[in-house]
PDB file of C-alpha atoms in Angstrom:
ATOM      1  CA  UNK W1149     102.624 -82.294  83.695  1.00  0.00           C
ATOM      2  CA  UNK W1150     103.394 -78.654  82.654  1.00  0.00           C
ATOM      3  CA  UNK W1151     106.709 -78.177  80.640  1.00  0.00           C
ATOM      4  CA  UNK W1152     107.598 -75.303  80.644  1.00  0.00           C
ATOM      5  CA  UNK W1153     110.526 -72.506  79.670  1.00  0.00           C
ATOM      6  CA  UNK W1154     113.258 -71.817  82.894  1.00  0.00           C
ATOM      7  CA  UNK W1155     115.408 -69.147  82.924  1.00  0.00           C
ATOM      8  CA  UNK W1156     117.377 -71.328  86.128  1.00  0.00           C
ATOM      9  CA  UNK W1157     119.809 -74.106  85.158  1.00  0.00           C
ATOM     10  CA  UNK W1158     117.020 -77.150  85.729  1.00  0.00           C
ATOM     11  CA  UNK W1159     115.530 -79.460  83.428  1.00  0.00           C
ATOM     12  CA  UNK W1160     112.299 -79.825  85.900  1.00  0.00           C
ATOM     13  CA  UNK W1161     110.751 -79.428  89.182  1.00  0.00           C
ATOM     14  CA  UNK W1162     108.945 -80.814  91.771  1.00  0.00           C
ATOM     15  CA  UNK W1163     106.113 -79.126  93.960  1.00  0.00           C
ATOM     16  CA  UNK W1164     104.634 -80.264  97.176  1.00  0.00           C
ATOM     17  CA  UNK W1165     101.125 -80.081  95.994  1.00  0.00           C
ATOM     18  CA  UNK W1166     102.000 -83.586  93.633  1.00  0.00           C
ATOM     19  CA  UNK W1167     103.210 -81.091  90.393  1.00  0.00           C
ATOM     20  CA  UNK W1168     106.162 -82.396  87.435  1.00  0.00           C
ATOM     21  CA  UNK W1169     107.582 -79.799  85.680  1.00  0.00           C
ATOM     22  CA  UNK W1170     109.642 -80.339  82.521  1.00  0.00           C
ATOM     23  CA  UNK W1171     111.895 -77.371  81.324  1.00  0.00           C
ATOM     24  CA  UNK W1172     111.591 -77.636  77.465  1.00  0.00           C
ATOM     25  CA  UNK W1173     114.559 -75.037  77.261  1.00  0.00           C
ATOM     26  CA  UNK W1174     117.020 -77.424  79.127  1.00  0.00           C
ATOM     27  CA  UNK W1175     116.399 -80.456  78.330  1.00  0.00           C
ATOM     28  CA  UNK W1176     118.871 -82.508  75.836  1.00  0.00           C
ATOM     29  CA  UNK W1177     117.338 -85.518  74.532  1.00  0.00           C
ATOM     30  CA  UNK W1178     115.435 -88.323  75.123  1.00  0.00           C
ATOM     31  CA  UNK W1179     117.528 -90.000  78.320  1.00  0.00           C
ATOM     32  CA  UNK W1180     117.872 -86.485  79.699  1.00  0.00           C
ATOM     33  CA  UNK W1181     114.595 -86.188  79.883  1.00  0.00           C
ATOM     34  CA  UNK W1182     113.856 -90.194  80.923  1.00  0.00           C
ATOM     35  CA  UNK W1183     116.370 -89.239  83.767  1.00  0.00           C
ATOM     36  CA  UNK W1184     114.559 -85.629  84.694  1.00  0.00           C
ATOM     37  CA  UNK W1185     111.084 -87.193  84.643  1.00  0.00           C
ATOM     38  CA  UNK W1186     112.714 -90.154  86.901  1.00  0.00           C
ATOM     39  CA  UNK W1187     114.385 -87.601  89.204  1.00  0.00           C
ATOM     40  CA  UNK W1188     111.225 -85.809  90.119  1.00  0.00           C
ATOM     41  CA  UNK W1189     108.683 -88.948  89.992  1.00  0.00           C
ATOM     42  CA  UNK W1190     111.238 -90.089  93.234  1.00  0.00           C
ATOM     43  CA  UNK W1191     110.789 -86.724  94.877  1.00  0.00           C
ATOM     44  CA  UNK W1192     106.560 -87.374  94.692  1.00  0.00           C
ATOM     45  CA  UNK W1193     107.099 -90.852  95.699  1.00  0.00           C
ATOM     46  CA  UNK W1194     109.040 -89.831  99.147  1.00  0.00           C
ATOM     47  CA  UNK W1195     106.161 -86.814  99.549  1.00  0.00           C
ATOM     48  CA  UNK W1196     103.400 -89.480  99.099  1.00  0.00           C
ATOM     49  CA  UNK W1197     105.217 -91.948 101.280  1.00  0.00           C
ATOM     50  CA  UNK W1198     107.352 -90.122 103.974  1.00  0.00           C
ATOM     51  CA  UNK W1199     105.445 -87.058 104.721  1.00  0.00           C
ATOM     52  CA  UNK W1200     108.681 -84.655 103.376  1.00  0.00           C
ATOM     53  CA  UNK W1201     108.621 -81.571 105.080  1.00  0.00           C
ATOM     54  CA  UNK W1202     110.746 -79.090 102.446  1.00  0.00           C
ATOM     55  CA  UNK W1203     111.927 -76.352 104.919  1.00  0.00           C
ATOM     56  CA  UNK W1204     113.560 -79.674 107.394  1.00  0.00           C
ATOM     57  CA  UNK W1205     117.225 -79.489 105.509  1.00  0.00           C
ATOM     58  CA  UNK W1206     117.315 -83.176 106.327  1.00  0.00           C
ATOM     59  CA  UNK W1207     114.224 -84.240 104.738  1.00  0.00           C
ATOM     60  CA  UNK W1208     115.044 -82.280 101.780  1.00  0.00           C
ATOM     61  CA  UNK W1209     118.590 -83.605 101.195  1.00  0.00           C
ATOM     62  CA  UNK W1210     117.633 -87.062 101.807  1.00  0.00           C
ATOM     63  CA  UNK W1211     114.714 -86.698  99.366  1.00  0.00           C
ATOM     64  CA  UNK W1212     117.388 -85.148  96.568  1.00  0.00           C
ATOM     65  CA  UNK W1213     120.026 -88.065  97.671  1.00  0.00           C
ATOM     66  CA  UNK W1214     117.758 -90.500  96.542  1.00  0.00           C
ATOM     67  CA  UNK W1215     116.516 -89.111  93.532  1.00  0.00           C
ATOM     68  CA  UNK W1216     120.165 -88.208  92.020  1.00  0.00           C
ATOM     69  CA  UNK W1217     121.281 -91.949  92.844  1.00  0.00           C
ATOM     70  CA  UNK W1218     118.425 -93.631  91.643  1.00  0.00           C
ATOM     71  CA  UNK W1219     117.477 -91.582  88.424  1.00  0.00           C
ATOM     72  CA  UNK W1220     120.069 -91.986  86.343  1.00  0.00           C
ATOM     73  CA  UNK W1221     121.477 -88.732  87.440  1.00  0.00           C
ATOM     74  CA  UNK W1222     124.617 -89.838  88.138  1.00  0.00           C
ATOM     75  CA  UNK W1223     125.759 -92.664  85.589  1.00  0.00           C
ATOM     76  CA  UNK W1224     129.378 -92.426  84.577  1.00  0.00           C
ATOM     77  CA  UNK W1225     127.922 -91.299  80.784  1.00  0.00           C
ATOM     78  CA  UNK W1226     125.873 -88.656  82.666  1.00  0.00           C
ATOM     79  CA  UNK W1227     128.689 -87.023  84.358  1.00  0.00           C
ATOM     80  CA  UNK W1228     131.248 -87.184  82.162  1.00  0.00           C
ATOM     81  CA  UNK W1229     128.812 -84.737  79.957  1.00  0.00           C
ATOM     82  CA  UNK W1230     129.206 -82.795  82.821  1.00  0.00           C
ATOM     83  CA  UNK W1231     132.918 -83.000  82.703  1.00  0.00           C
ATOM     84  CA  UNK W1232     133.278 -84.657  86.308  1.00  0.00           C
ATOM     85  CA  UNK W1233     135.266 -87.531  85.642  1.00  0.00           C
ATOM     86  CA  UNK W1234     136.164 -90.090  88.595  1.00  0.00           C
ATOM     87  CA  UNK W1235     136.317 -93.428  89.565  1.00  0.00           C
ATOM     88  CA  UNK W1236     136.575 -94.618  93.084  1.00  0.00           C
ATOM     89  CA  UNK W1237     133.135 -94.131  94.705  1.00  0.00           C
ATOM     90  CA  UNK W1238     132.336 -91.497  91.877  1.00  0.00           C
ATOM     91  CA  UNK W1239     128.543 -91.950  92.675  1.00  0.00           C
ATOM     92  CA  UNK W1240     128.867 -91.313  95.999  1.00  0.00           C
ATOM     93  CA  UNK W1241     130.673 -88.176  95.196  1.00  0.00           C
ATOM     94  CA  UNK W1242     128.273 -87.225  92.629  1.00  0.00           C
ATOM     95  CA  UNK W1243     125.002 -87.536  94.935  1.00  0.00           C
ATOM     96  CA  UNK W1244     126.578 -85.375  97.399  1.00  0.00           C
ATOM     97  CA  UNK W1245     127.268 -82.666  95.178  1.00  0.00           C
ATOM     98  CA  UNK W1246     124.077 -82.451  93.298  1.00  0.00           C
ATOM     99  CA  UNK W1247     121.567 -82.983  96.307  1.00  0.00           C
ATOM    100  CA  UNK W1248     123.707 -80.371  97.785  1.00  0.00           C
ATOM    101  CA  UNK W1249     123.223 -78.297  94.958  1.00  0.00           C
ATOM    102  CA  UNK W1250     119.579 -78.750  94.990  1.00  0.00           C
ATOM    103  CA  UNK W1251     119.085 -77.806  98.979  1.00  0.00           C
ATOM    104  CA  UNK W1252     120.910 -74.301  98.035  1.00  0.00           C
ATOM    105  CA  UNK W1253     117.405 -73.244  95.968  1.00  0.00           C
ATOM    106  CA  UNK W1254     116.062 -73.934  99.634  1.00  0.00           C
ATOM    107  CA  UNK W1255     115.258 -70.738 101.725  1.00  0.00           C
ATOM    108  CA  UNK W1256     116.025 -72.647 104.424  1.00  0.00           C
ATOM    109  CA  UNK W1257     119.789 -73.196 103.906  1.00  0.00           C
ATOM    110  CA  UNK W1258     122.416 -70.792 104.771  1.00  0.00           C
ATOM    111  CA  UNK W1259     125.441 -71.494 102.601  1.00  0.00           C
ATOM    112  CA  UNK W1260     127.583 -74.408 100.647  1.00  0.00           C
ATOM    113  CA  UNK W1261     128.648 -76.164 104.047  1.00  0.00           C
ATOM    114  CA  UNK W1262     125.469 -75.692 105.483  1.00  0.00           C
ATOM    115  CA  UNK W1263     123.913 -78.170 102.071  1.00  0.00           C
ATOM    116  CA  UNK W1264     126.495 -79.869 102.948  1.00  0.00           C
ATOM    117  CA  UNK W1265     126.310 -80.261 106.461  1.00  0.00           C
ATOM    118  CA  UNK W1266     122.770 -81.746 105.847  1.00  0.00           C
ATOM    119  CA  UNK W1267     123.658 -84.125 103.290  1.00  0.00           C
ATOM    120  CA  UNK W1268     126.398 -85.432 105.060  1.00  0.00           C
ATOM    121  CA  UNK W1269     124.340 -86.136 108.107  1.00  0.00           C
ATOM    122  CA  UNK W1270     121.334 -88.284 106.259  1.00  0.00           C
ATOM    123  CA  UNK W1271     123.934 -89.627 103.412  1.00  0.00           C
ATOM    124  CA  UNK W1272     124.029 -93.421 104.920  1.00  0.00           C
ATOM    125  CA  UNK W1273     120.507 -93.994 105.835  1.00  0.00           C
ATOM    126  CA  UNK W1274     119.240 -92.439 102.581  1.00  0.00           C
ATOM    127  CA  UNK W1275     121.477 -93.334 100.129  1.00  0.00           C
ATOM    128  CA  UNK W1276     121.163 -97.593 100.846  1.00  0.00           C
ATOM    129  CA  UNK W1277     117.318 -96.685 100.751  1.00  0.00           C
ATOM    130  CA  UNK W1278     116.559 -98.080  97.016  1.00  0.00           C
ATOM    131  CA  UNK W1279     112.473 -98.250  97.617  1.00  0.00           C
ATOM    132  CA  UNK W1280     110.383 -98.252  95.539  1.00  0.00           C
ATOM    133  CA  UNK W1281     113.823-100.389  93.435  1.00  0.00           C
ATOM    134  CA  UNK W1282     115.242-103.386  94.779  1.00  0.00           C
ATOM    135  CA  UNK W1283     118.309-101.485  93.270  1.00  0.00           C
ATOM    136  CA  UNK W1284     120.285 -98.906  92.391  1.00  0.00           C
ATOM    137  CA  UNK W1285     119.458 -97.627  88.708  1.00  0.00           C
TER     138      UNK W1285
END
């Protein structure tokens, strides 16, 4: 698992061909990192299970919906470090936004509304999809 200096605002990466990547230069602490490595183990899990095709929009937000609710990416403690503060359905709101923000590094999507056109339309089915948890994190 290659960690690695980023000059983008990540703290890792997943490729297609089964590769982790840690960004030593963003990463906080020892959660943060827990939560990274977490983030992108779900992302090889769904390539190893479901086929994901990147470029399909759908496939990649569904991928990234999963990952930011099941991580650990989007605890209350975790976003209020982030300064997003909310309450009713705040991890709802909080996997939208980030899998959204993650499709926008895809050459495949056009704009803001077109993330989040995509993550709107997959949001149900792949958000209630805990495997490989019985649960949400």
């Amino acid at each position: 698992m290659p960690c690695m200096k980023c000059s983008e605002m990540r703290s890792g990466g997943y490729a297609p061909n089964g590769t982790i990547q840690l960004c030593y230069n963003q990463l906080y602490g020892k959660n943060h990192t827990e939560t990274t490595m977490a983030h992108e183990m779900i992302h090889a899990y769904d390539q190893h299970n479901f086929n994901i095709k990147w470029l399909n929009l759908e496939h990649h937000a569904c991928t990234e919906i999963r990952a930011a609710s099941l991580s650990g990416d989007c605890t209350w403690f975790e976003e209020l470090l982030r300064g997003n503060i909310g309450f009713l359905k705040h991890h709802q709101v909080c996997v939208k936004r980030r899998a959204a923000l993650s499709l926008l590094g895809n050459p495949q999507c056009k704009s803001q509304k077109h993330a989040e056109a995509a993550v709107n339309k997959v949001f149900q089915s792949c958000f209630t999809d805990t495997r490989p948890f019985d649960e949400i994190y």
